[in-house]
Coordinates of N, CA and C in Angstrom, one line a residue:
E1 N 24.6 -11.5 -26.5 CA 23.9 -11.6 -25.5 C 23.7 -12.6 -24.4
Q2 N 23.1 -13.5 -25.5 CA 22.4 -14.3 -24.8 C 23.9 -15.7 -24.7
A3 N 25.1 -15.2 -24.7 CA 26.0 -16.5 -24.4 C 26.6 -15.9 -23.3
F4 N 26.1 -14.2 -23.4 CA 27.2 -13.1 -22.3 C 25.7 -13.8 -21.0
N5 N 24.8 -13.6 -20.8 CA 24.1 -14.1 -19.9 C 23.7 -15.0 -19.0
A6 N 23.8 -15.9 -20.2 CA 24.2 -17.4 -19.8 C 25.5 -17.4 -19.2
M7 N 26.6 -17.0 -19.5 CA 27.7 -16.8 -18.7 C 28.1 -16.2 -17.6
I8 N 27.0 -14.9 -17.5 CA 26.9 -15.0 -15.5 C 25.8 -15.4 -15.2
G9 N 25.1 -16.1 -15.2 CA 24.2 -16.6 -14.9 C 24.7 -18.4 -14.3
Q10 N 25.6 -18.7 -15.4 CA 26.6 -20.0 -14.6 C 27.9 -19.5 -13.3
L11 N 28.2 -18.5 -13.2 CA 28.7 -17.9 -12.8 C 28.3 -17.7 -10.9
Q12 N 26.9 -17.1 -11.1 CA 25.8 -16.6 -9.9 C 25.8 -18.0 -9.3
E13 N 25.6 -19.1 -9.8 CA 25.4 -20.2 -10.3 C 26.5 -21.3 -9.0
G14 N 27.9 -20.9 -9.4 CA 28.4 -21.5 -9.2 C 29.0 -20.5 -7.6
R15 N 28.9 -18.8 -7.2 CA 28.6 -18.3 -6.5 C 28.0 -19.2 -5.3
R16 N 26.5 -19.8 -5.7 CA 25.1 -20.1 -4.7 C 25.8 -21.2 -4.1
R17 N 26.9 -21.9 -5.3 CA 26.7 -23.5 -4.7 C 28.4 -23.5 -4.1
E18 N 29.0 -22.9 -4.0 CA 30.4 -22.0 -2.9 C 29.3 -21.8 -1.4
A19 N 28.8 -21.0 -2.1 CA 28.6 -20.1 -0.7 C 27.8 -21.3 -0.1
E20 N 26.8 -21.7 -0.8 CA 25.8 -22.8 0.2 C 27.2 -24.4 1.1
E21 N 28.5 -24.7 -0.2 CA 29.2 -25.5 0.1 C 30.4 -25.3 1.5
E22 N 30.1 -23.8 2.1 CA 31.3 -23.8 2.8 C 30.0 -23.5 4.1
G23 N 28.9 -22.9 3.3 CA 27.9 -23.2 4.8 C 27.7 -24.2 5.4
L24 N 27.9 -25.4 4.5 CA 27.8 -27.0 5.4 C 29.0 -27.0 5.6
R25 N 30.1 -27.2 4.9 CA 31.7 -27.4 5.8 C 31.5 -26.6 7.3
R26 N 30.8 -25.6 7.6 CA 30.7 -24.7 8.4 C 29.9 -25.6 9.8
Q27 N 29.0 -25.8 8.8 CA 27.7 -26.2 10.1 C 28.4 -28.1 10.3
L28 N 28.8 -28.6 9.5 CA 29.7 -29.5 10.0 C 31.0 -29.0 11.4
I29 N 31.5 -28.6 11.1 CA 32.9 -28.3 12.5 C 32.2 -28.3 13.5
A30 N 30.4 -27.3 13.4 CA 30.0 -27.0 14.6 C 29.5 -28.2 15.0
N31 N 28.7 -28.9 14.0 CA 28.3 -30.2 15.0 C 29.3 -31.1 15.7
L32 N 30.2 -31.3 14.7 CA 31.5 -32.2 15.2 C 31.7 -32.0 16.5
S33 N 32.4 -30.5 16.4 CA 32.3 -29.9 17.5 C 31.8 -29.8 18.4
H34 N 30.8 -30.1 19.2 CA 29.9 -30.5 19.8 C 29.4 -32.0 20.6
D35 N 29.7 -32.6 19.0 CA 29.2 -34.5 19.4 C 30.5 -34.6 19.7
L36 N 31.9 -34.0 19.5 CA 33.1 -34.9 19.6 C 33.2 -35.0 21.6
R37 N 32.4 -33.8 22.0 CA 32.7 -33.4 23.7 C 32.3 -34.6 24.9
T38 N 31.3 -35.2 24.2 CA 31.0 -36.0 25.1 C 31.7 -37.4 25.8
P39 N 32.5 -37.8 23.7 CA 32.7 -39.2 24.1 C 34.3 -38.8 24.7
L40 N 34.8 -37.9 24.5 CA 35.5 -36.5 25.5 C 35.7 -36.8 27.0
T41 N 34.5 -36.6 27.0 CA 34.4 -36.1 28.1 C 33.9 -37.6 28.8
T42 N 33.4 -38.0 28.9 CA 33.8 -39.9 29.0 C 34.8 -40.4 29.4
I43 N 35.7 -40.3 28.5 CA 37.2 -40.5 28.4 C 37.8 -39.9 29.3
R44 N 38.0 -38.9 29.5 CA 38.9 -37.9 30.8 C 38.2 -38.6 32.1
G45 N 36.0 -39.7 32.5 CA 35.7 -40.0 33.4 C 36.6 -40.9 33.8
H46 N 36.8 -42.4 32.8 CA 37.6 -43.3 33.3 C 39.2 -42.7 33.0
A47 N 39.8 -42.1 32.9 CA 41.4 -41.9 33.1 C 41.0 -41.7 34.9
Y48 N 40.2 -40.9 34.8 CA 40.3 -40.3 36.3 C 40.5 -41.6 37.4
S49 N 39.1 -42.9 36.9 CA 39.1 -43.3 37.6 C 40.0 -44.4 38.1
L50 N 40.8 -44.3 36.8 CA 41.7 -45.4 36.9 C 43.0 -44.8 37.6
R51 N 42.7 -43.8 37.7 CA 43.7 -43.5 38.7 C 43.5 -43.4 40.3
Q52 N 42.5 -43.7 39.9 CA 42.6 -43.5 41.5 C 42.8 -45.9 42.2
Q53 N 43.3 -46.0 41.6 CA 43.1 -47.8 41.1 C 45.6 -47.6 42.0
S54 N 45.4 -48.7 42.0 CA 47.0 -49.2 42.7 C 47.5 -49.3 41.2
L55 N 48.6 -48.7 40.9 CA 49.0 -48.5 38.7 C 50.9 -48.6 39.3
D56 N 51.5 -49.0 38.4 CA 52.6 -49.7 38.0 C 53.1 -47.9 37.6
E57 N 54.9 -47.9 37.1 CA 54.6 -46.6 36.4 C 54.1 -46.5 35.3
K58 N 54.6 -47.6 35.1 CA 53.8 -47.8 33.5 C 52.2 -47.0 33.4
G59 N 51.5 -47.6 34.0 CA 50.3 -47.3 34.1 C 50.7 -46.3 34.8
R60 N 51.2 -45.7 35.2 CA 51.0 -44.2 36.1 C 51.2 -43.1 34.6
E61 N 52.3 -43.6 33.3 CA 52.5 -42.6 32.5 C 51.4 -43.3 31.4
A62 N 51.0 -43.5 31.6 CA 49.6 -44.4 30.5 C 48.4 -43.8 30.7
V63 N 48.4 -42.8 32.1 CA 46.9 -42.0 32.0 C 47.6 -41.0 32.3
D64 N 48.7 -40.7 32.3 CA 48.5 -39.3 32.1 C 48.9 -39.1 30.7
L65 N 49.8 -39.6 29.7 CA 49.5 -39.5 28.1 C 48.0 -39.9 28.1
I66 N 46.7 -39.9 28.2 CA 45.1 -39.9 28.2 C 45.1 -38.8 28.7
D67 N 46.1 -38.1 29.7 CA 44.7 -36.9 29.8 C 45.6 -36.0 29.1
Q68 N 46.5 -36.1 28.7 CA 47.6 -34.6 27.9 C 47.3 -34.8 27.0
K69 N 45.9 -36.0 25.9 CA 45.8 -36.5 24.7 C 44.8 -35.5 24.7
V70 N 43.7 -36.0 26.0 CA 42.5 -35.3 25.7 C 41.9 -34.0 25.7
D71 N 43.3 -33.3 26.5 CA 42.7 -31.6 26.8 C 43.6 -31.1 25.7
Y72 N 43.8 -31.8 24.9 CA 45.1 -31.2 23.5 C 43.2 -31.4 22.3
L73 N 42.7 -32.4 22.2 CA 41.9 -33.3 21.7 C 40.2 -31.5 22.2
A74 N 40.6 -31.7 22.8 CA 39.5 -30.6 23.3 C 39.4 -29.2 23.7
R75 N 41.2 -29.0 23.1 CA 41.4 -27.4 23.0 C 41.3 -26.9 21.5
L76 N 41.6 -28.4 20.9 CA 41.3 -28.3 19.2 C 39.9 -28.0 18.9
I77 N 38.6 -29.2 19.6 CA 38.0 -29.0 19.0 C 37.1 -27.6 19.6
D78 N 37.5 -26.9 21.4 CA 37.4 -25.8 20.7 C 37.8 -24.7 20.2
N79 N 39.1 -24.5 19.6 CA 39.3 -24.2 18.2 C 38.8 -24.0 17.0
L80 N 38.3 -25.2 16.9 CA 37.4 -25.3 15.9 C 35.8 -24.6 16.0
L81 N 36.1 -24.3 16.7 CA 33.8 -24.4 16.8 C 34.8 -22.7 17.4
S82 N 35.5 -22.2 17.4 CA 35.9 -20.6 18.1 C 36.2 -20.2 16.1
Y83 N 36.7 -20.8 15.8 CA 37.1 -20.4 14.6 C 36.5 -20.4 13.1
T84 N 34.7 -21.4 13.6 CA 34.0 -21.6 12.6 C 32.9 -19.9 13.6
L85 N 33.0 -19.8 13.8 CA 32.2 -18.6 14.9 C 32.7 -17.7 14.5
L86 N 34.1 -17.5 14.4 CA 34.8 -15.5 14.2 C 34.7 -15.6 13.0
T87 N 34.7 -16.6 11.7 CA 34.7 -16.7 10.3 C 33.6 -16.4 9.9
T88 N 32.0 -16.3 10.8 CA 30.8 -16.0 10.5 C 30.4 -14.9 11.1
G89 N 31.2 -14.1 11.9 CA 30.8 -13.1 13.0 C 29.3 -13.7 13.7
K90 N 29.7 -14.8 14.3 CA 28.9 -15.4 14.9 C 29.6 -15.5 17.0
Y91 N 30.8 -14.9 16.6 CA 31.5 -15.0 18.1 C 31.8 -13.5 18.6
T92 N 30.6 -13.6 20.2 CA 30.2 -12.4 20.9 C 31.8 -11.4 20.9
Y93 N 31.6 -10.0 20.7 CA 32.3 -9.6 20.6 C 32.0 -8.6 21.6
R94 N 32.7 -8.0 22.8 CA 32.4 -7.4 23.2 C 33.4 -6.3 24.1
P95 N 33.5 -5.3 23.4 CA 34.4 -4.2 23.5 C 34.2 -3.3 24.7
E96 N 35.4 -3.2 25.7 CA 35.4 -2.4 26.6 C 36.2 -1.7 27.4
K97 N 37.2 -0.8 27.4 CA 37.7 0.1 28.0 C 38.6 -0.9 29.0
T98 N 40.1 -1.2 28.8 CA 39.8 -3.0 30.0 C 41.5 -2.0 30.4
D99 N 41.7 -2.2 31.2 CA 43.3 -2.1 32.2 C 44.1 -3.5 31.3
I100 N 45.1 -3.2 30.6 CA 45.2 -4.3 29.9 C 46.4 -4.6 30.7
V101 N 47.2 -4.2 31.3 CA 48.4 -4.6 32.7 C 47.5 -5.5 33.7
R102 N 46.2 -5.1 34.2 CA 45.6 -6.0 35.1 C 45.6 -7.4 34.3
L103 N 45.3 -6.8 33.6 CA 44.1 -8.7 32.6 C 45.6 -9.3 32.4
V104 N 47.0 -9.0 31.8 CA 48.1 -10.1 31.7 C 48.3 -10.4 32.9
R105 N 47.9 -9.1 33.9 CA 48.4 -10.0 34.8 C 47.6 -11.0 35.2
A106 N 46.5 -10.7 35.5 CA 45.5 -12.4 35.6 C 45.9 -13.2 35.3
C107 N 46.1 -13.3 33.9 CA 46.5 -14.5 32.8 C 47.8 -15.3 33.2
C108 N 48.5 -14.4 33.1 CA 49.6 -15.1 34.1 C 49.7 -15.5 35.1
A109 N 48.9 -15.2 36.2 CA 49.0 -15.9 37.3 C 48.8 -17.2 37.2
N110 N 46.8 -16.7 36.7 CA 46.9 -18.0 36.1 C 47.0 -18.8 35.5
W111 N 48.4 -18.7 34.8 CA 49.5 -19.7 33.7 C 50.7 -20.2 34.6
Y112 N 51.1 -19.7 35.4 CA 52.6 -19.7 36.4 C 52.3 -21.0 36.8
P113 N 51.1 -21.2 37.6 CA 51.9 -23.1 38.1 C 51.8 -24.1 37.1
V114 N 51.2 -23.7 36.1 CA 51.3 -24.3 34.6 C 52.5 -24.9 34.3
F115 N 52.9 -23.5 33.8 CA 54.9 -23.0 33.6 C 55.9 -23.9 34.6
E116 N 55.0 -23.8 36.2 CA 56.4 -24.0 36.6 C 56.7 -25.7 36.8
R117 N 55.0 -26.4 36.8 CA 54.8 -27.4 36.6 C 56.0 -28.6 35.7
E118 N 55.9 -27.5 34.3 CA 57.1 -28.4 33.6 C 58.3 -27.5 33.4
R119 N 57.8 -26.6 34.4 CA 59.8 -26.3 34.9 C 60.4 -25.2 33.9
F120 N 60.3 -24.4 33.9 CA 60.0 -23.4 33.2 C 60.5 -21.8 33.7
A121 N 61.8 -21.7 33.4 CA 62.1 -20.5 34.2 C 60.9 -19.6 33.6
V122 N 60.1 -18.7 34.3 CA 59.0 -17.4 34.3 C 59.5 -16.3 34.8
D123 N 59.3 -15.3 33.4 CA 59.7 -13.8 33.6 C 58.5 -12.6 33.1
F124 N 57.9 -12.5 34.3 CA 56.7 -11.8 34.5 C 56.8 -10.4 35.3
D125 N 57.4 -9.1 34.2 CA 57.9 -8.2 34.3 C 56.5 -7.2 33.8
L126 N 55.7 -6.7 35.3 CA 54.7 -6.1 34.5 C 54.5 -4.7 35.8
P127 N 54.2 -3.9 34.8 CA 54.3 -2.2 35.7 C 53.3 -2.1 37.0
E128 N 53.0 -1.5 37.3 CA 52.1 -0.8 38.9 C 51.0 -0.7 38.2
A129 N 51.6 1.1 37.4 CA 50.6 2.0 36.7 C 49.5 1.2 35.9
S130 N 48.5 1.6 35.6 CA 47.8 1.2 34.7 C 47.9 1.4 33.1
V131 N 47.5 1.0 32.3 CA 47.5 1.3 30.3 C 45.7 0.6 29.9
Y132 N 44.8 1.6 29.9 CA 43.6 1.0 29.2 C 43.7 1.3 27.3
W133 N 43.2 -0.5 26.9 CA 43.1 -0.3 25.6 C 41.4 -1.0 25.6
Q134 N 40.9 -0.2 24.7 CA 39.7 -0.6 23.6 C 39.7 -1.8 23.1
V135 N 39.2 -3.4 24.1 CA 39.1 -4.5 23.6 C 38.0 -5.0 24.2
D136 N 38.3 -6.4 23.7 CA 36.8 -7.5 24.2 C 37.8 -8.5 25.7
P137 N 37.8 -8.3 27.2 CA 38.8 -8.8 27.6 C 38.8 -10.4 27.6
Q138 N 37.8 -11.0 27.9 CA 37.7 -12.1 27.0 C 38.6 -12.8 25.8
W139 N 38.4 -12.2 24.4 CA 38.8 -12.0 23.3 C 40.8 -12.4 23.5
F140 N 40.8 -10.8 24.7 CA 42.2 -11.0 24.4 C 43.2 -11.7 25.8
E141 N 42.2 -12.5 26.6 CA 42.5 -13.1 27.5 C 42.7 -14.6 26.2
R142 N 41.5 -15.0 25.3 CA 41.8 -15.9 24.6 C 43.4 -16.4 23.9
I143 N 43.4 -14.4 24.1 CA 44.2 -14.5 22.6 C 45.8 -14.8 23.4
L144 N 45.9 -14.6 24.6 CA 47.0 -14.6 25.7 C 47.0 -15.9 25.6
D145 N 45.8 -16.8 26.4 CA 45.9 -18.5 26.2 C 46.5 -19.7 24.9
N146 N 46.0 -19.0 23.8 CA 46.9 -19.4 22.6 C 48.1 -19.2 22.3
Y147 N 48.6 -17.7 22.5 CA 50.0 -18.0 22.7 C 50.8 -19.0 23.9
F148 N 50.5 -18.4 24.6 CA 50.9 -19.0 26.1 C 51.1 -20.6 25.9
Q149 N 49.9 -21.6 25.2 CA 49.4 -22.7 24.6 C 51.0 -23.0 23.7
N150 N 50.7 -22.4 22.6 CA 51.7 -22.4 22.0 C 53.4 -22.4 22.5
I151 N 53.5 -21.8 23.1 CA 54.9 -21.9 23.9 C 55.1 -23.6 24.8
L152 N 54.0 -24.2 25.4 CA 54.4 -25.3 26.4 C 54.7 -26.2 24.7
R153 N 53.7 -25.8 23.8 CA 54.0 -27.4 22.2 C 54.8 -27.1 22.3
H154 N 55.6 -26.2 21.1 CA 56.2 -26.1 20.5 C 57.6 -25.5 20.9
A155 N 57.7 -24.6 21.8 CA 59.1 -24.5 22.7 C 59.4 -24.6 23.7
S156 N 59.1 -25.9 24.6 CA 59.1 -26.5 25.8 C 60.6 -27.3 26.0
D157 N 61.6 -27.3 24.1 CA 63.0 -27.1 24.9 C 63.3 -26.0 25.6
G158 N 63.2 -24.8 25.1 CA 63.7 -23.8 25.7 C 63.2 -23.5 27.6
K159 N 62.6 -23.9 27.8 CA 62.4 -23.7 29.2 C 62.1 -22.0 29.9
Y160 N 61.7 -21.8 29.1 CA 61.6 -20.8 29.4 C 59.6 -19.0 29.2
A161 N 59.5 -18.5 29.4 CA 58.5 -17.8 29.5 C 58.8 -16.8 30.0
A162 N 58.3 -15.6 28.9 CA 58.4 -14.6 29.7 C 57.7 -13.4 28.5
V163 N 56.8 -12.4 30.1 CA 55.8 -11.8 29.6 C 56.0 -10.6 30.0
R164 N 56.6 -9.0 28.8 CA 56.4 -7.5 28.8 C 55.2 -7.1 29.0
I165 N 55.9 -5.7 29.6 CA 54.7 -4.5 29.3 C 55.3 -3.6 28.6
E166 N 56.0 -3.1 27.7 CA 57.5 -2.5 26.1 C 56.4 -0.7 26.4
T167 N 57.2 0.4 25.9 CA 57.0 0.9 25.8 C 57.6 1.4 24.3
D168 N 57.2 0.9 22.9 CA 57.6 0.7 21.5 C 57.2 1.8 21.0
G169 N 58.2 3.5 21.2 CA 57.9 5.2 20.5 C 56.9 5.1 21.3
P170 N 55.5 5.5 20.6 CA 54.5 6.0 20.9 C 53.8 5.2 21.5
R171 N 54.2 3.7 21.4 CA 53.0 3.0 21.9 C 53.2 1.6 22.9
T172 N 52.0 1.6 24.1 CA 53.0 1.1 24.7 C 52.5 -0.5 24.3
V173 N 53.0 -1.7 24.4 CA 52.9 -3.0 24.1 C 53.1 -4.7 24.9
V174 N 52.0 -5.5 24.5 CA 52.9 -6.4 25.0 C 53.6 -7.4 24.9
A175 N 54.6 -7.8 24.8 CA 55.7 -8.8 24.8 C 55.5 -10.2 25.0
I176 N 56.1 -10.7 24.6 CA 55.7 -12.7 24.9 C 57.3 -13.4 24.0
E177 N 57.4 -13.6 25.1 CA 58.9 -14.8 24.6 C 58.7 -15.6 25.1
D178 N 59.2 -16.7 24.0 CA 60.2 -18.0 24.7 C 61.5 -18.2 23.6
R179 N 62.4 -19.1 24.8 CA 63.5 -19.7 24.0 C 63.7 -20.9 23.4
G180 N 62.6 -21.3 22.9 CA 62.0 -22.5 21.4 C 63.2 -22.1 20.1
P181 N 62.7 -23.0 19.6 CA 63.0 -22.9 18.1 C 63.1 -22.3 17.4
G182 N 61.9 -21.4 17.6 CA 61.5 -20.3 16.8 C 60.3 -21.1 15.0
M183 N 60.0 -20.1 15.3 CA 58.4 -20.3 14.1 C 58.5 -21.2 13.2
T184 N 60.3 -21.0 12.4 CA 60.4 -21.9 11.1 C 61.1 -23.2 11.8
G185 N 61.1 -24.0 13.0 CA 61.9 -24.4 13.6 C 60.9 -25.8 13.7
R186 N 61.3 -26.7 14.0 CA 60.6 -28.2 14.4 C 60.4 -28.3 15.7
S187 N 59.0 -28.8 15.8 CA 59.1 -29.1 17.0 C 58.4 -30.5 17.7
A188 N 58.0 -30.4 18.2 CA 57.3 -32.2 18.9 C 55.9 -32.3 18.5
G189 N 55.5 -30.3 19.0 CA 53.8 -30.4 19.0 C 53.4 -29.5 18.0
A190 N 53.9 -29.6 17.2 CA 53.9 -29.1 15.9 C 52.1 -29.3 15.1
G191 N 51.1 -28.5 14.4 CA 50.3 -29.2 14.3 C 49.4 -27.9 14.2
A192 N 47.9 -27.8 13.3 CA 47.9 -27.1 12.0 C 47.1 -25.9 12.6
G193 N 47.9 -25.5 13.3 CA 48.3 -23.5 13.7 C 46.6 -23.2 13.3
I194 N 45.9 -23.8 13.7 CA 44.5 -23.0 13.9 C 44.2 -22.1 14.8
G195 N 44.9 -22.7 16.6 CA 44.9 -21.0 16.9 C 46.0 -19.7 16.4
L196 N 46.3 -19.8 16.1 CA 47.1 -18.6 15.4 C 46.2 -18.1 14.5
S197 N 45.8 -18.6 14.0 CA 44.2 -18.2 12.6 C 43.0 -17.6 13.9
I198 N 43.4 -18.0 15.0 CA 42.1 -17.4 16.1 C 42.4 -16.4 16.5
V199 N 43.8 -16.1 16.8 CA 44.4 -15.1 17.1 C 44.7 -13.7 16.4
S200 N 45.2 -14.5 15.0 CA 44.5 -13.2 13.6 C 43.8 -12.5 13.9
L201 N 42.7 -13.3 13.7 CA 41.1 -12.9 13.3 C 41.0 -11.7 15.4
M202 N 41.3 -12.2 15.7 CA 40.0 -11.8 17.0 C 41.7 -10.1 17.1
L203 N 42.0 -10.5 17.0 CA 43.3 -9.1 16.9 C 43.1 -8.4 15.7
K204 N 43.0 -9.1 14.6 CA 41.7 -7.6 13.4 C 40.8 -7.3 14.1
E205 N 39.9 -7.7 14.3 CA 38.3 -7.4 15.0 C 38.6 -5.8 15.9
M206 N 40.1 -6.3 17.0 CA 39.8 -5.2 18.0 C 41.4 -4.5 17.5
K207 N 41.2 -3.9 16.6 CA 42.1 -3.0 15.9 C 43.4 -3.5 16.5
L208 N 44.0 -4.6 16.8 CA 45.5 -4.8 17.4 C 46.4 -5.5 16.2
S209 N 47.6 -5.4 16.4 CA 48.5 -6.1 15.6 C 49.4 -6.3 16.8
A210 N 50.2 -8.1 16.3 CA 51.0 -8.5 16.6 C 52.7 -8.5 15.5
R211 N 53.8 -8.3 16.0 CA 54.8 -8.0 15.0 C 55.6 -9.8 15.7
V212 N 55.8 -9.8 14.7 CA 56.8 -10.9 15.4 C 58.3 -11.4 15.0
E213 N 59.0 -11.4 15.8 CA 60.3 -11.4 15.8 C 61.4 -13.2 16.1
S214 N 61.2 -13.9 15.7 CA 61.3 -15.6 15.5 C 63.2 -15.9 15.1
G215 N 63.5 -17.4 15.4 CA 64.6 -16.9 15.3 C 64.8 -19.1 15.8
P216 N 66.2 -19.0 15.8 CA 66.8 -20.0 16.3 C 66.8 -20.2 17.8
A217 N 67.2 -19.1 18.0 CA 66.9 -18.5 19.6 C 65.5 -18.4 20.9
G218 N 65.0 -18.2 19.7 CA 63.7 -17.6 20.0 C 62.7 -17.0 19.5
T219 N 61.4 -17.1 19.7 CA 60.3 -16.0 19.3 C 59.5 -14.7 20.1
T220 N 59.9 -14.0 19.7 CA 58.8 -12.8 20.4 C 58.3 -11.9 20.2
I221 N 56.7 -12.4 20.7 CA 55.7 -11.0 20.1 C 55.5 -10.2 20.7
R222 N 55.0 -9.2 19.8 CA 54.8 -7.9 20.7 C 53.3 -7.5 20.1
I223 N 52.8 -7.2 21.0 CA 50.7 -7.1 20.4 C 50.7 -4.9 21.1
G224 N 50.9 -5.0 20.1 CA 50.4 -3.2 20.5 C 48.8 -2.9 19.8
Q225 N 48.1 -1.6 19.5 CA 47.5 -0.8 18.7 C 47.8 0.0 17.7
G226 N 47.0 -0.6 16.4 CA 47.5 -0.1 15.5 C 48.4 -0.8 14.4
A227 N 49.0 -0.2 13.3 CA 49.5 -1.4 12.5 C 51.1 -1.3 13.1

């Protein structure tokens, strides 16, 4: 009995330490995310100042590269903080009846100049009729942003991005398509994939699912309600 009680005590102490260590890790990520924003802002400011100077072609390419890397780090920091908040239940969640067609159209309009600048062929095929889902509009926009960012980073060789509203049996789905190397293929922008982890957590909380079809000819993701 004494040995059994001692074992229970050790298990409880182990769980307490794990919870404490997990809390410290999450706090560290939150602190780092906050502290890194200031130097990134400074670097961005100096890059802007350099851009105003008379630079040769190599100098302009260097400044463009600095801007790209700063943007990437800023997104990574934002994803780290968002992931920490989501896993601790502290990310503000406000579901409401939302016209998903209107929301997708607005997000596509925001991303169109970005894809155009990168010389993507863009196919945004959205109906006029409204479709209503019970979601958090900001969360759903964040999901689309992460998927679009992934297309830019991982499917840039295909130079194609499409978004459609489709009927999948009794369900309406938002389909996002690219012509990259697929999720098992290699890309120059491969990273830790924390953006997709955030997407997965948000979809689960909003009772949405994402069905992925991926191969060497590209990837199609269909987001819909339920399983």
